[in-house]
């Protein structure tokens, strides 16, 4: 089994994505059918949809759209990570709705595109702490320079499970490895933080990268967090900026060559199954 914990669907006919106008390569529809073709070819068996930073008033609409996609025959989608605005007074009501909806597995608030003050605000932090003791996770998507902000969040809410997206978004193309490496080592010391080995092909030179280019980044994250605190994701369609889904899956298998079956299974599905209660071990 291979669980993709980080699929984005972009359907501009149904939802509004204000950010895509600034990303020409992603400024089109990326629909589930296009993803599923390569997902099935690469052995992906189950999928979680990750919010795509839709216009704030459409957050609930995005969940319903993804739920509709999950109900179609043969769909691999098992749940969704919802967008949120934890800095808003209305977050507690959103949290209550999510807790009553088993399809919603967690929240994410994109933080690398907004002021650093957002995650440092009192209301944001109070609302994130509301996840303590719940089944809902909170994804952190930040640049390496923002690692102190991620540390602050994990320390603020030790009973919340946080997920660090995309290996902490290393700037692989520039070759700034050492600074990123030190930050990852420090972050991994927080037991309530897990890491997502996802889509790092997007941060490479598309024409020249190989599996060996990616290996030190993936291996350092796994070495620091351990096999029980990592999950895998595609970050499709963002991964198309670096070669696409099939290339990323192939690179992942190359990086994991020599790992035990138990280690590979932990990354590929067991940890996700345990974390988001997907019921995969029971089903299969």
Coordinates of C-alpha atoms in Angstrom, one line a residue, residues 29-268:
X29 CA -7.4 22.9 -13.8
X30 CA -5.6 19.9 -12.2
X31 CA -8.5 17.5 -11.8
X32 CA -8.7 14.2 -9.9
X33 CA -8.9 12.2 -13.1
X34 CA -5.6 13.5 -14.3
X35 CA -4.0 12.7 -11.0
X36 CA -5.6 9.2 -10.7
X37 CA -4.1 8.1 -14.0
X38 CA -0.6 8.4 -12.8
X39 CA -1.4 7.5 -9.2
X40 CA -2.7 4.1 -10.2
X41 CA 0.3 3.6 -12.5
X42 CA 2.6 4.3 -9.6
X43 CA 0.9 2.1 -7.1
X44 CA -0.8 4.7 -4.9
X45 CA -3.8 3.0 -3.2
X46 CA -5.2 5.7 -0.9
X47 CA -5.2 9.5 -0.8
X48 CA -5.8 12.4 1.5
X49 CA -6.7 15.7 -0.1
X50 CA -4.8 18.7 1.2
X51 CA -6.4 22.1 1.1
X52 CA -5.4 24.4 -1.8
X53 CA -5.7 27.8 -0.1
X54 CA -9.1 28.6 -1.7
X55 CA -10.7 32.0 -1.0
X56 CA -11.6 31.9 2.7
X57 CA -15.3 32.0 2.2
X58 CA -15.1 28.8 0.1
X59 CA -13.3 26.6 2.7
X60 CA -16.4 24.6 3.4
X61 CA -17.2 24.4 -0.3
X62 CA -13.8 22.9 -0.9
X63 CA -14.5 20.1 1.6
X64 CA -17.8 19.4 0.0
X65 CA -16.2 19.3 -3.4
X66 CA -13.6 16.8 -2.3
X67 CA -16.2 14.7 -0.5
X68 CA -18.1 14.5 -3.8
X69 CA -14.9 13.4 -5.5
X70 CA -14.4 10.7 -2.9
X71 CA -17.8 9.3 -3.5
X72 CA -17.3 8.5 -7.2
X73 CA -16.7 4.9 -8.2
X74 CA -13.1 3.8 -7.8
X75 CA -12.0 7.0 -6.0
X76 CA -8.8 6.7 -3.9
X77 CA -9.7 9.7 -1.7
X78 CA -10.2 8.7 2.0
X79 CA -10.4 12.1 3.7
X80 CA -9.4 15.8 3.6
X81 CA -7.2 18.2 5.5
X82 CA -9.2 21.4 5.7
X83 CA -8.0 24.9 5.3
X84 CA -8.6 27.2 8.2
X85 CA -8.0 30.7 9.5
X86 CA -6.9 30.1 13.1
X87 CA -6.4 33.8 13.5
X88 CA -10.1 34.4 13.1
X89 CA -12.8 34.5 15.9
X90 CA -14.9 32.0 13.9
X91 CA -12.4 29.2 14.2
X92 CA -14.1 27.4 17.2
X93 CA -17.2 26.9 15.2
X94 CA -15.2 25.5 12.3
X95 CA -13.5 23.2 14.7
X96 CA -16.8 21.9 16.1
X97 CA -18.0 21.1 12.6
X98 CA -14.8 19.3 11.8
X99 CA -14.9 17.2 14.9
X100 CA -18.4 16.1 13.9
X101 CA -17.2 15.2 10.4
X102 CA -15.0 12.1 10.2
X103 CA -14.1 13.0 6.6
X104 CA -12.1 15.9 7.9
X105 CA -8.8 14.7 9.3
X106 CA -7.0 17.9 10.2
X107 CA -6.3 21.5 9.4
X108 CA -3.7 23.5 7.6
X109 CA -3.0 27.3 7.5
X110 CA -0.5 28.3 4.8
X111 CA 2.0 30.5 6.7
X112 CA 4.8 31.1 4.2
X113 CA 2.7 33.5 2.2
X114 CA 1.5 35.7 5.0
X115 CA 3.2 37.8 7.6
X116 CA 5.1 35.9 10.3
X117 CA 3.0 37.9 12.8
X118 CA -0.1 35.7 11.9
X119 CA 1.2 32.6 13.7
X120 CA 2.5 34.6 16.6
X121 CA -0.9 36.2 17.4
X122 CA -2.6 35.4 20.6
X123 CA -5.9 34.4 19.0
X124 CA -4.1 32.1 16.4
X125 CA -2.2 30.4 19.2
X126 CA -5.3 30.1 21.4
X127 CA -7.2 28.5 18.6
X128 CA -4.5 26.0 17.7
X129 CA -4.4 24.9 21.3
X130 CA -8.1 24.0 20.9
X131 CA -6.9 21.0 18.9
X132 CA -5.3 19.5 22.0
X133 CA -6.8 16.1 22.8
X134 CA -8.7 15.9 19.5
X135 CA -8.1 13.5 16.6
X136 CA -7.3 16.5 14.3
X137 CA -3.8 17.3 13.1
X138 CA -2.3 20.6 12.1
X139 CA 0.0 20.8 9.0
X140 CA 2.8 23.3 9.1
X141 CA 4.0 24.6 5.7
X142 CA 6.8 27.1 6.3
X143 CA 10.1 28.1 4.7
X144 CA 13.4 27.2 6.5
X145 CA 13.8 30.7 7.7
X146 CA 10.6 30.3 9.6
X147 CA 11.7 27.2 11.6
X148 CA 11.6 29.2 14.9
X149 CA 7.9 29.8 14.3
X150 CA 7.3 26.1 13.8
X151 CA 9.2 25.4 17.1
X152 CA 7.1 27.9 18.9
X153 CA 3.9 26.3 17.7
X154 CA 4.9 22.8 18.7
X155 CA 6.0 24.0 22.1
X156 CA 2.8 26.0 22.6
X157 CA 0.6 23.0 22.1
X158 CA 2.4 19.8 23.1
X159 CA -0.8 17.8 22.9
X160 CA -1.5 18.7 19.3
X161 CA 0.0 16.5 16.5
X162 CA 1.7 18.8 14.0
X163 CA 2.9 17.7 10.5
X164 CA 5.9 19.4 8.9
X165 CA 5.1 19.5 5.2
X166 CA 7.6 18.8 2.4
X167 CA 10.6 18.0 4.5
X168 CA 10.5 21.6 5.8
X169 CA 10.6 23.1 2.2
X170 CA 14.4 22.9 1.6
X171 CA 15.9 25.1 -1.1
X172 CA 17.5 22.2 -2.9
X173 CA 18.2 24.2 -6.0
X174 CA 20.4 26.7 -4.2
X175 CA 22.2 24.0 -2.3
X176 CA 21.7 25.6 1.2
X177 CA 21.7 22.2 3.0
X178 CA 23.5 22.9 6.3
X179 CA 21.1 25.6 7.6
X180 CA 18.1 23.6 6.7
X181 CA 19.7 20.5 8.3
X182 CA 20.3 22.1 11.6
X183 CA 16.8 23.4 11.8
X184 CA 15.3 19.9 11.0
X185 CA 17.4 18.4 13.7
X186 CA 16.0 20.8 16.2
X187 CA 12.5 20.5 15.1
X188 CA 12.6 16.7 15.3
X189 CA 13.3 16.9 19.0
X190 CA 9.7 17.9 19.5
X191 CA 7.8 14.6 19.9
X192 CA 4.5 16.0 18.8
X193 CA 5.8 16.9 15.4
X194 CA 5.8 14.5 12.5
X195 CA 7.4 15.0 9.0
X196 CA 6.0 14.6 5.6
X197 CA 8.4 13.3 2.9
X198 CA 6.5 15.0 0.1
X199 CA 7.1 16.7 -3.2
X200 CA 10.6 17.9 -2.8
X201 CA 11.2 17.5 -6.5
X202 CA 9.5 20.9 -6.8
X203 CA 12.5 22.6 -5.1
X204 CA 15.2 21.2 -7.5
X205 CA 16.5 22.1 -10.9
X206 CA 13.9 20.3 -13.0
X207 CA 16.4 19.4 -15.7
X208 CA 19.3 18.0 -13.7
X209 CA 18.0 16.5 -10.4
X210 CA 18.4 12.8 -9.7
X211 CA 17.4 10.5 -6.8
X212 CA 20.8 11.2 -5.4
X213 CA 20.1 14.9 -5.4
X214 CA 17.1 14.3 -3.1
X215 CA 18.6 11.5 -1.0
X216 CA 20.4 13.6 1.7
X217 CA 17.2 15.6 2.4
X218 CA 14.9 12.6 2.7
X219 CA 17.4 10.6 4.7
X220 CA 18.2 13.4 7.1
X221 CA 14.5 13.8 7.9
X222 CA 14.0 10.1 8.4
X223 CA 17.1 9.8 10.5
X224 CA 16.0 12.7 12.8
X225 CA 12.3 11.8 13.1
X226 CA 12.5 8.1 12.9
X227 CA 10.4 5.7 10.9
X228 CA 7.4 6.0 13.2
X229 CA 7.1 9.8 12.7
X230 CA 7.1 10.2 8.9
X231 CA 4.5 10.0 6.2
X232 CA 4.7 10.2 2.4
X233 CA 3.0 12.6 0.0
X234 CA 3.1 13.6 -3.6
X235 CA 2.2 17.4 -3.4
X236 CA 0.6 17.0 -6.8
X237 CA 0.3 19.1 -8.9
X238 CA 3.1 21.2 -7.3
X239 CA 5.4 18.2 -7.9
X240 CA 4.9 18.7 -11.7
X241 CA 7.2 21.7 -11.4
X242 CA 10.0 19.2 -10.8
X243 CA 9.1 16.3 -13.1
X244 CA 5.8 15.0 -11.9
X245 CA 4.2 12.3 -9.9
X246 CA 5.8 9.3 -11.6
X247 CA 9.2 10.7 -11.3
X248 CA 8.8 11.5 -7.6
X249 CA 7.4 8.0 -6.8
X250 CA 10.3 6.4 -8.6
X251 CA 12.8 8.6 -6.8
X252 CA 11.2 7.7 -3.5
X253 CA 11.7 4.0 -4.2
X254 CA 15.3 4.6 -5.2
X255 CA 16.0 6.5 -2.0
X256 CA 14.5 3.7 0.1
X257 CA 16.5 0.9 -1.6
X258 CA 18.0 -1.2 1.2
X259 CA 15.3 -0.3 3.8
X260 CA 13.4 -3.1 5.4
X261 CA 9.8 -3.9 4.5
X262 CA 8.7 -2.7 7.9
X263 CA 10.4 0.6 7.5
X264 CA 9.0 1.2 4.0
X265 CA 5.5 0.2 5.2
X266 CA 5.7 2.7 8.1
X267 CA 6.5 5.5 5.7
X268 CA 4.1 4.4 3.0

